[in-house]
Short mmCIF file of C-alpha atoms in Angstrom, two decimals:
data_model
loop_
_atom_site.label_atom_id
_atom_site.label_comp_id
_atom_site.label_asym_id
_atom_site.label_seq_id
_atom_site.Cartn_x
_atom_site.Cartn_y
_atom_site.Cartn_z
CA GLY A 1 -35.71 82.05 236.09
CA GLY A 2 -33.91 81.46 232.78
CA ALA A 3 -32.43 78.14 233.87
CA ASN A 4 -35.82 76.64 234.62
CA GLU A 5 -37.46 78.01 231.49
CA GLY A 6 -34.65 77.15 229.12
CA GLY A 7 -33.37 73.98 230.68
CA ALA A 8 -36.35 72.24 232.25
CA SER A 9 -36.02 69.05 230.23
CA ALA A 10 -32.26 69.02 230.67
CA THR A 11 -32.58 68.90 234.46
CA GLY A 12 -34.99 66.01 234.66
CA LYS A 13 -38.41 67.65 235.00
CA GLY A 14 -37.55 69.97 237.85
CA ASP A 15 -35.17 67.62 239.68
CA LYS A 16 -32.15 69.81 240.40
CA SER A 17 -29.88 66.96 241.52
CA PRO A 18 -26.83 66.76 239.21
CA LYS A 19 -26.63 63.97 236.64
CA ASP A 20 -23.57 62.50 234.94
CA TYR A 21 -25.45 61.33 231.87
CA LEU A 22 -27.88 62.55 229.20
CA THR A 23 -31.27 60.98 228.69
CA TYR A 24 -32.71 60.80 225.16
CA GLU A 25 -34.97 63.73 226.07
CA ASP A 26 -31.95 65.73 227.26
CA PHE A 27 -30.10 64.96 224.03
CA ILE A 28 -33.00 66.11 221.84
CA PHE A 29 -33.33 69.29 223.90
CA PHE A 30 -29.61 69.99 223.48
CA MET A 31 -29.68 69.29 219.72
CA LEU A 32 -32.61 71.69 219.27
CA SER A 33 -30.75 74.33 221.26
CA GLU A 34 -27.51 73.76 219.33
CA GLU A 35 -28.95 73.76 215.82
CA ASP A 36 -31.53 76.53 216.26
CA LYS A 37 -30.12 79.26 218.46
CA ALA A 38 -32.70 81.80 217.28
CA ASN A 39 -35.71 80.55 219.24
CA GLU A 40 -36.44 81.85 222.73
CA ILE A 41 -35.89 78.57 224.59
CA SER A 42 -32.46 78.15 223.00
CA VAL A 43 -31.54 81.76 223.70
CA ARG A 44 -32.44 81.36 227.38
CA TYR A 45 -30.55 78.07 227.60
CA TRP A 46 -27.26 79.44 226.19
CA PHE A 47 -27.67 82.71 228.08
CA THR A 48 -27.92 80.76 231.34
CA CYS A 49 -24.78 78.79 230.46
CA ILE A 50 -22.77 82.01 230.15
CA ASP A 51 -24.39 83.83 233.08
CA VAL A 52 -22.15 82.14 235.64
CA ASP A 53 -23.01 84.45 238.54
CA GLY A 54 -26.75 84.27 237.78
CA ASP A 55 -27.35 88.02 237.87
CA GLY A 56 -29.20 88.03 234.53
CA LYS A 57 -26.46 90.03 232.81
CA LEU A 58 -23.60 88.88 230.57
CA ASN A 59 -20.52 90.90 231.40
CA ASN A 60 -17.11 91.01 229.72
CA MET A 61 -15.47 88.80 232.33
CA GLU A 62 -17.97 85.98 231.86
CA MET A 63 -17.78 86.09 228.07
CA ARG A 64 -13.99 86.41 228.07
CA SER A 65 -13.60 83.25 230.20
CA PHE A 66 -15.53 81.18 227.63
CA TYR A 67 -13.83 82.81 224.65
CA ALA A 68 -10.39 82.01 226.06
CA LEU A 69 -11.05 78.32 225.37
CA GLN A 70 -12.04 79.14 221.79
CA GLN A 71 -8.81 81.08 221.31
CA HIS A 72 -6.90 78.04 222.56
CA ARG A 73 -8.72 75.92 219.97
CA MET A 74 -7.94 78.47 217.25
CA HIS A 75 -4.25 78.12 218.10
CA GLN A 76 -4.46 74.32 218.05
CA VAL A 77 -6.04 74.16 214.58
CA GLY A 78 -3.86 76.93 213.14
CA HIS A 79 -6.71 79.40 212.72
CA GLU A 80 -5.95 83.10 212.77
CA ASN A 81 -6.49 84.36 216.29
CA ILE A 82 -9.44 86.75 216.63
CA PRO A 83 -8.96 88.99 219.69
CA PHE A 84 -11.77 88.99 222.23
CA GLU A 85 -12.23 92.75 221.90
CA ASP A 86 -12.73 92.46 218.10
CA MET A 87 -15.24 89.64 218.48
CA LEU A 88 -17.20 91.43 221.20
CA CYS A 89 -17.28 94.72 219.28
CA GLN A 90 -18.70 92.91 216.25
CA MET A 91 -21.37 91.19 218.39
CA ILE A 92 -22.35 94.40 220.15
CA ASP A 93 -22.81 96.08 216.76
CA MET A 94 -25.14 93.27 215.66
CA ILE A 95 -27.10 92.71 218.88
CA LYS A 96 -27.34 96.41 219.80
CA PRO A 97 -27.94 95.95 223.56
CA LYS A 98 -29.63 98.77 225.43
CA ASN A 99 -26.61 98.98 227.73
CA GLU A 100 -23.20 98.33 226.15
CA GLU A 101 -21.71 97.44 229.54
CA PHE A 102 -23.62 94.14 229.62
CA ILE A 103 -26.14 92.09 227.66
CA VAL A 104 -29.48 90.88 229.01
CA VAL A 105 -31.61 88.10 227.56
CA GLU A 106 -34.17 90.60 226.23
CA ASP A 107 -31.47 92.04 223.95
CA PHE A 108 -31.24 88.69 222.16
CA LEU A 109 -35.01 88.40 221.86
CA GLN A 110 -35.46 91.58 219.82
CA GLU A 111 -37.15 90.72 216.54
CA GLU A 112 -34.42 92.30 214.42
CA CYS A 113 -31.78 90.40 216.42
CA ALA A 114 -33.20 86.90 215.71
CA PRO A 115 -31.10 86.21 212.57
CA VAL A 116 -27.82 86.89 214.42
CA SER A 117 -28.71 86.01 218.02
CA GLY A 118 -26.81 82.72 217.80
CA ALA A 119 -23.57 84.26 216.54
CA LEU A 120 -22.36 85.21 220.02
CA PHE A 121 -23.23 81.78 221.42
CA ASP A 122 -21.31 80.14 218.55
CA ALA A 123 -18.35 82.44 219.21
CA LEU A 124 -18.26 81.25 222.82
CA PHE A 125 -19.15 77.57 222.38
CA ASN A 126 -18.80 76.30 218.80
CA LEU A 127 -15.61 77.26 216.97
CA ASN A 128 -16.58 75.57 213.69
CA LYS A 129 -19.84 77.49 213.42
CA TYR A 130 -18.18 80.73 214.47
CA CYS A 131 -15.56 80.31 211.73
CA GLN A 132 -18.34 79.60 209.23
CA PHE A 133 -20.04 82.80 210.38
CA GLU A 134 -16.81 84.76 209.94
CA GLN A 135 -16.32 83.40 206.41
CA ARG A 136 -19.98 83.43 205.36
CA ASP A 137 -20.83 84.02 201.72
CA PRO A 138 -23.30 86.93 201.25
CA PHE A 139 -24.91 85.11 198.30
CA GLN A 140 -25.53 81.98 200.37
CA GLU A 141 -26.86 84.10 203.22
CA ARG A 142 -29.40 85.66 200.85
CA GLN A 143 -30.41 82.21 199.59
CA LYS A 144 -30.81 81.10 203.18
CA ARG A 145 -33.18 83.98 203.92
CA GLU A 146 -35.25 83.18 200.85
CA ASP A 147 -35.47 79.39 201.20
CA GLU A 148 -38.56 77.42 202.26
CA PHE A 149 -37.50 76.82 205.86
CA GLU A 150 -39.01 78.82 208.69
CA THR A 151 -36.37 77.92 211.30
CA ASP A 152 -32.74 76.83 211.47
CA TRP A 153 -33.93 73.53 212.96
CA ASP A 154 -36.12 72.79 209.91
CA ARG A 155 -33.16 73.54 207.65
CA PHE A 156 -30.79 71.35 209.69
CA ALA A 157 -33.26 68.45 209.87
CA CYS A 158 -33.82 68.47 206.10
CA MET A 159 -30.12 68.68 205.26
CA ASP A 160 -29.18 65.98 207.76
CA TYR A 161 -31.97 63.68 206.55
CA ASN A 162 -30.70 64.06 202.97
CA ARG A 163 -27.14 63.38 204.12
CA LEU A 164 -28.19 60.20 205.93
CA ALA A 165 -30.26 59.06 202.94
CA MET A 166 -27.25 59.51 200.64
CA GLU A 167 -25.00 57.59 203.03
CA GLU A 168 -27.55 54.76 203.23
CA GLU A 169 -27.80 54.65 199.43
CA ALA A 170 -24.01 54.49 199.15
CA ARG A 171 -23.89 51.61 201.66
CA GLU A 172 -26.52 49.71 199.69
CA GLU A 173 -24.55 50.20 196.46
CA ASP A 174 -21.38 48.95 198.16
CA ALA A 175 -23.26 45.91 199.48
CA MET A 176 -24.54 45.13 195.97
CA GLU A 177 -21.01 45.31 194.56
CA ILE A 178 -19.79 42.91 197.27
CA ASP A 179 -22.65 40.54 196.42
CA TRP A 180 -21.68 40.56 192.75
CA VAL A 181 -18.06 39.82 193.60
CA THR A 182 -19.18 36.90 195.77
CA VAL A 183 -21.36 35.54 192.97
CA ASP A 184 -18.47 35.79 190.51
CA ASP A 185 -16.21 33.87 192.89
CA GLU A 186 -18.80 31.12 193.31
CA ASP A 187 -19.20 30.79 189.53
CA GLU A 188 -15.54 30.00 188.94
CA ASP A 189 -14.93 26.41 187.75
CA PRO A 190 -12.98 24.52 190.41
CA ASP A 191 -11.27 22.61 187.58
CA ASP A 192 -9.52 25.87 186.70
CA PHE A 193 -7.34 25.41 189.75
CA ASN A 194 -5.97 22.12 188.29
CA ILE A 195 -4.50 23.77 185.20
CA GLY A 196 -0.89 22.72 184.84
CA LEU A 197 -1.30 19.87 187.28
CA GLY A 198 -2.22 17.26 184.65
CA GLY A 199 -0.35 14.02 185.16
CA SER A 200 0.62 14.98 188.65
CA SER A 201 -0.81 11.66 189.82
CA GLU A 202 1.91 9.86 187.87
CA ALA A 203 5.15 9.15 189.66
CA PRO A 204 7.87 11.58 188.55
CA PHE A 205 10.40 8.74 188.56
#
């Protein structure tokens, strides 16, 4: 079901034998799922990761087991601990599942749920993004809704491309500075090193 639809490329084109490595195709699939948790394929992928018993329902026990690791990380980095019950209550209010006892994949795929569908997955898998969600700026959120990008992936790709371009430009500037220093060193007159050594060829006695 969800595992095949959401994770086909991550399992080697239908081959269910376990692998201890990622192919380039697997990596791209994972990056798309990580950076754009609002699309259906990503939703099904993360849903399947949490649905340990494979019954098509996310229950409190399954979500709590993943969140426990996040709470451990919060403690390690000195972040204020957010109780599981508080996190889950907030997510239920946003996702509005038809049955509050469990969440099914269709709950995430509701049109009005798309903007926040990834928040629960971040809460269970990505502490940095969950903390960013908790501390989000309403003004920036409004700008995000009104920008030119249609998906989170488009936004991520543009921002990361600009970041890499700036890093490359900085490296080129550093390389130019090193080149100038090298040129300056080569231009120095070797006779300068003999200053104060005049007459040294004469015997001191």
